[in-house]
Short mmCIF file of C-alpha atoms in Angstrom, two decimals:
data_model
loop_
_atom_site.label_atom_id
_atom_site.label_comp_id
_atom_site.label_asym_id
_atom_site.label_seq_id
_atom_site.Cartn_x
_atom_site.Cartn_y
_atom_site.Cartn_z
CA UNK F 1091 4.83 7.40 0.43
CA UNK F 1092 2.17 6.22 -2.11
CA UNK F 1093 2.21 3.72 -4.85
CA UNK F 1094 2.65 6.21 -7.71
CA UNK F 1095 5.42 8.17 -5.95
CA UNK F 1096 7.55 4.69 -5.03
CA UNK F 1097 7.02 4.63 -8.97
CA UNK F 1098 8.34 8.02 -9.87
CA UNK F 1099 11.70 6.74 -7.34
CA UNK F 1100 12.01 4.08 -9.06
CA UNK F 1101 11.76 5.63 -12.63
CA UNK F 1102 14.67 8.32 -11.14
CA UNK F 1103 16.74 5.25 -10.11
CA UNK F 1104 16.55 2.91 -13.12
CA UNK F 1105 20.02 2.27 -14.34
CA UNK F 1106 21.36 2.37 -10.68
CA UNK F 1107 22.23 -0.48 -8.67
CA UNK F 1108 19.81 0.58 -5.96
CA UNK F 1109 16.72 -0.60 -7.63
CA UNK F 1110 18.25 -3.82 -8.64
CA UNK F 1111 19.83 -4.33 -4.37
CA UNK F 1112 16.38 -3.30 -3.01
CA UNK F 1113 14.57 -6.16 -5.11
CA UNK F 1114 17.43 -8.56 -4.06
CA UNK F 1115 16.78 -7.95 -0.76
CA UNK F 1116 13.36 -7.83 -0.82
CA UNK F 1117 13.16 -11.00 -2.29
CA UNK F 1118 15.44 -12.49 0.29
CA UNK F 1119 13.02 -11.11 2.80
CA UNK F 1120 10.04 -12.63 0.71
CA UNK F 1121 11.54 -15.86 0.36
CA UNK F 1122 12.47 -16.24 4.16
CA UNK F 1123 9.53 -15.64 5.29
CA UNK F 1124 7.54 -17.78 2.70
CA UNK F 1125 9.62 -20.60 3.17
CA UNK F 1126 9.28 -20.74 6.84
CA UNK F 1127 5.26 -20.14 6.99
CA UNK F 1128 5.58 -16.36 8.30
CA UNK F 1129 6.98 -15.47 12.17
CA UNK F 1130 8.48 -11.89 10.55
CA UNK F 1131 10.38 -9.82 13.47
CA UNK F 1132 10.57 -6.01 12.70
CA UNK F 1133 13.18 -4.50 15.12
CA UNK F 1134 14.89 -1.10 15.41
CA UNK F 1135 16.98 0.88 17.49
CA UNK F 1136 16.21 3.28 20.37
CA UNK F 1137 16.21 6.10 18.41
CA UNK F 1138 14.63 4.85 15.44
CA UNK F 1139 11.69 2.49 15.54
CA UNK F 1140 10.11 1.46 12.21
CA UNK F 1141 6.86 2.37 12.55
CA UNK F 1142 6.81 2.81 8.84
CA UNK F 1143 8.08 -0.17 7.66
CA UNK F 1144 6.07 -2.13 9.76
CA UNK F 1145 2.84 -0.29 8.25
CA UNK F 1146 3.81 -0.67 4.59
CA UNK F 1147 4.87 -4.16 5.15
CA UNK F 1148 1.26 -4.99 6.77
CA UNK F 1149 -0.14 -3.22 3.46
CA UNK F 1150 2.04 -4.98 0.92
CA UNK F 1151 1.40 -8.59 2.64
CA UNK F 1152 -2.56 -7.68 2.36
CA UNK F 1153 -2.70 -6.28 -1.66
CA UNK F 1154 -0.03 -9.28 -2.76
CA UNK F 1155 -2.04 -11.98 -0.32
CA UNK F 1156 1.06 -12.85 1.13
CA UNK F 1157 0.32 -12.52 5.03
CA UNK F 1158 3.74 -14.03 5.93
CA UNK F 1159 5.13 -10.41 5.16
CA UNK F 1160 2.66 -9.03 8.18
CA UNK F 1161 5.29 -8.13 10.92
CA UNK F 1162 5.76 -8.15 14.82
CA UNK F 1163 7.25 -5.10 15.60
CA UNK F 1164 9.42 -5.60 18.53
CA UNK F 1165 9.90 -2.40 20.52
CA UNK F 1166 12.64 -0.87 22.64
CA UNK F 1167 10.08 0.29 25.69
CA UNK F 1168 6.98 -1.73 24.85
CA UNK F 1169 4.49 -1.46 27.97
CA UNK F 1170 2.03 -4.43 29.06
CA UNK F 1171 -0.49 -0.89 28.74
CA UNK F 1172 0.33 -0.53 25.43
CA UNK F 1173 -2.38 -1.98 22.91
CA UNK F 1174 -1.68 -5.72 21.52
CA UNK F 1175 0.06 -4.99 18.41
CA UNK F 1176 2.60 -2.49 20.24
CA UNK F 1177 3.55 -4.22 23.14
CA UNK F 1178 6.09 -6.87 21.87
CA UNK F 1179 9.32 -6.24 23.43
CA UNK F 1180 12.70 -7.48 23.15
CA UNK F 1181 12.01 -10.60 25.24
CA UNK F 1182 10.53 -11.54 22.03
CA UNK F 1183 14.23 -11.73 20.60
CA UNK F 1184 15.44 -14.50 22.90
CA UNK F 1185 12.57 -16.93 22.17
CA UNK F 1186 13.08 -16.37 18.38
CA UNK F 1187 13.52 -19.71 16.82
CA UNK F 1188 14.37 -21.89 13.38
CA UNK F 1189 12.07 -20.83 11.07
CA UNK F 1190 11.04 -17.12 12.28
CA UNK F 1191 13.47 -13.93 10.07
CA UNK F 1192 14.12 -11.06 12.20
CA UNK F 1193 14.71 -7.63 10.19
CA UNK F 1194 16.83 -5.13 11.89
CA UNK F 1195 16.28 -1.69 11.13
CA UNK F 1196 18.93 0.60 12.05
CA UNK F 1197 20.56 4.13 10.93
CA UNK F 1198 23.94 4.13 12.68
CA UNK F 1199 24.36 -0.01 13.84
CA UNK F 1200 22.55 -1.26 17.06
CA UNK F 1201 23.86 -0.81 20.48
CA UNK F 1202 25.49 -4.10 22.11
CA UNK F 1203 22.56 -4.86 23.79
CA UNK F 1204 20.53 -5.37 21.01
CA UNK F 1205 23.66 -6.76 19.01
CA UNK F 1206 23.55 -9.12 21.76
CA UNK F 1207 19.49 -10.72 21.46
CA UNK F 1208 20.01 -10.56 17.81
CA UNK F 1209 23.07 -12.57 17.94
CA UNK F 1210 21.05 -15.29 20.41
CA UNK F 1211 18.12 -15.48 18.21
CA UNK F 1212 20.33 -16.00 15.34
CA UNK F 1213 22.11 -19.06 17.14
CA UNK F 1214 18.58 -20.16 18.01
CA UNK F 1215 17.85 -20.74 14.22
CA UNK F 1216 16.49 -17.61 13.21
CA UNK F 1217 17.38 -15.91 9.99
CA UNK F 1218 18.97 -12.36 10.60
CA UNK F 1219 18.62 -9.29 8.08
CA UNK F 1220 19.86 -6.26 8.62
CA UNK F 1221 19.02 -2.79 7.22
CA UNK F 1222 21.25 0.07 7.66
CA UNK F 1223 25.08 0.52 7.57
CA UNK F 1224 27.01 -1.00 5.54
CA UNK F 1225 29.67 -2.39 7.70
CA UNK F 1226 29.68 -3.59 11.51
CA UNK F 1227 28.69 -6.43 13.79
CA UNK F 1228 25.06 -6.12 12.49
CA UNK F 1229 25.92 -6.76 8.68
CA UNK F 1230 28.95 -9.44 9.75
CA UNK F 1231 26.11 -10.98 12.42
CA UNK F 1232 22.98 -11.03 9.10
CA UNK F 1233 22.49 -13.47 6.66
CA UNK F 1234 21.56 -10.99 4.50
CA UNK F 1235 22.03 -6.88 4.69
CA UNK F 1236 21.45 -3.96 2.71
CA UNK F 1237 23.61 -0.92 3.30
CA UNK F 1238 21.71 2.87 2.89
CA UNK F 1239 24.33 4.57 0.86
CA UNK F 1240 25.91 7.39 2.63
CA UNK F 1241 26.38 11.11 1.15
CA UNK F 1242 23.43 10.71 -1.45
CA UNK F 1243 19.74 11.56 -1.70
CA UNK F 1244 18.63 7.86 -0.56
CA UNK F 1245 17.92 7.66 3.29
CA UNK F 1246 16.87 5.19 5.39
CA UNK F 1247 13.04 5.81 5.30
CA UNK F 1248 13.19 5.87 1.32
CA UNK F 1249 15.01 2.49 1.07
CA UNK F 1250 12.56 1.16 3.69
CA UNK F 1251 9.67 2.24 1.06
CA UNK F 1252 11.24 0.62 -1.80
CA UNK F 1253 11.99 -2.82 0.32
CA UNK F 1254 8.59 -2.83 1.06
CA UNK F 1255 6.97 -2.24 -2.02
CA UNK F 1256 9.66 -5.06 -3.84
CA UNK F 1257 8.52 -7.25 -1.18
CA UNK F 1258 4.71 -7.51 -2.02
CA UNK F 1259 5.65 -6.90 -5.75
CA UNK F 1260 7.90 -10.20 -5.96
CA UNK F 1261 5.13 -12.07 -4.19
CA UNK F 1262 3.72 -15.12 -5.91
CA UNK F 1263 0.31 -14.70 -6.53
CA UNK F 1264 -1.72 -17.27 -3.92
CA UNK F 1265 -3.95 -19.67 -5.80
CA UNK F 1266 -7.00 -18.18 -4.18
CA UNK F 1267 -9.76 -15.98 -5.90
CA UNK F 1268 -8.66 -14.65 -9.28
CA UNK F 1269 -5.35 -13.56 -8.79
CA UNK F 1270 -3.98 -9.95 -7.05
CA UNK F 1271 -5.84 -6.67 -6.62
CA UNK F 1272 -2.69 -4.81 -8.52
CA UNK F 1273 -2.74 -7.78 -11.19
CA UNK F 1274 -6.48 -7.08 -11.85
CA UNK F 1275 -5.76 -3.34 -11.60
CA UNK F 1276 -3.07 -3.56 -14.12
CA UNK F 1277 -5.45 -5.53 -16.07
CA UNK F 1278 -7.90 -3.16 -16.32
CA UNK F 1279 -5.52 -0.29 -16.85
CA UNK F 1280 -4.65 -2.08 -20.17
CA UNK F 1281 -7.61 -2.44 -21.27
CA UNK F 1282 -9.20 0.85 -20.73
CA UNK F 1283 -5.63 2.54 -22.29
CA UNK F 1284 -5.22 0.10 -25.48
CA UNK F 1285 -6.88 1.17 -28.93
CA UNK F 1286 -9.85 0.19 -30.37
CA UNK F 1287 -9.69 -3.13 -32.29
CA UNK F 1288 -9.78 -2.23 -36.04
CA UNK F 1289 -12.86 -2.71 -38.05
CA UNK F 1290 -13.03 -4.07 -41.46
#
């Protein structure tokens, strides 16, 4: 899903809640993550692995220079054959630590072994989100949660596009260079769209 189409979504959601909880939680993501200097765990279940999410968020910590959003996506049946960036596994969970936020991702609620590493990383320090059902161990275990509404148009991999797209949006520009791509972009956009300046 592009820019301009997370744009029409949100345009078809304004007035709802859902645009409102996504930035919430988005900026709880942001914040965790800036405040701690980065270690982002991306995690899903067997069945569903973010691939997605992972991507966008990668992309949204590059355009809003905020590489603290860049995640380590931990997989169910990562292989030592597998390249770098795809061969995290859940061993990664159990030396999670203070300081790191690990984001589960998760359609119907994690199975108990997963419940169980995300529950030991949280008593090691970590901070816990959860994306996915609204009620169940996961969102009583996460600091934070957002449930995908059941019965309505929004699904998992839409939410997953707005979270990510909230995330690099509420990003505080870094003091390097002259300020964000999309900043400059928007910018520009003015420019070339406002009228001429009246002459006398």
């Amino acid at each position: 899903m592009d820019a301009v189409r997370v744009a029409l979504l949100r345009e078809v959601l304004a007035g709802t809640e859902w645009l409102g909880a996504t930035r919430r939680f988005a900026g709880v993501l942001r914040g965790s993550v800036v405040s701690h200097g980065g270690g982002l765990l991306l995690v899903g279940t067997p069945d569903h692995e973010p691939w997605h999410l992972a991507a966008h968020l990668v992309d949204e910590a590059a355009w809003s220079g905020t590489p603290e959003l860049t995640p380590t996506l931990v997989r169910q049946d990562a292989r030592a054959s597998d390249p770098a960036h795809l061969a995290v596994g859940l061993g990664r969970l159990a030396a999670a630590r203070r300081g790191e936020t690990l984001l589960v991702v998760s359609p119907q609620g994690p199975g108990p072994a997963l419940l169980e590493r995300v529950h030991d990383a949280r008593r090691a320090g970590a901070t816990v989100l959860a994306l996915g059902p609204g009620e169940g161990d996961l969102v009583t275990m996460a600091h934070e949660s957002l449930a995908v509404p059941e019965g309505t148009d929004l699904d998992l991999d839409t939410v997953q596009h707005l979270v990510s797209a909230a995330a690099g949006e509420n990003a505080v520009p870094s003091g390097r260079g002259r300020g964000r791509f999309r900043d400059r972009l928007s910018r520009l956009a003015e420019s070339l769209t406002a009228p001429p300046p009246a002459r006398w």
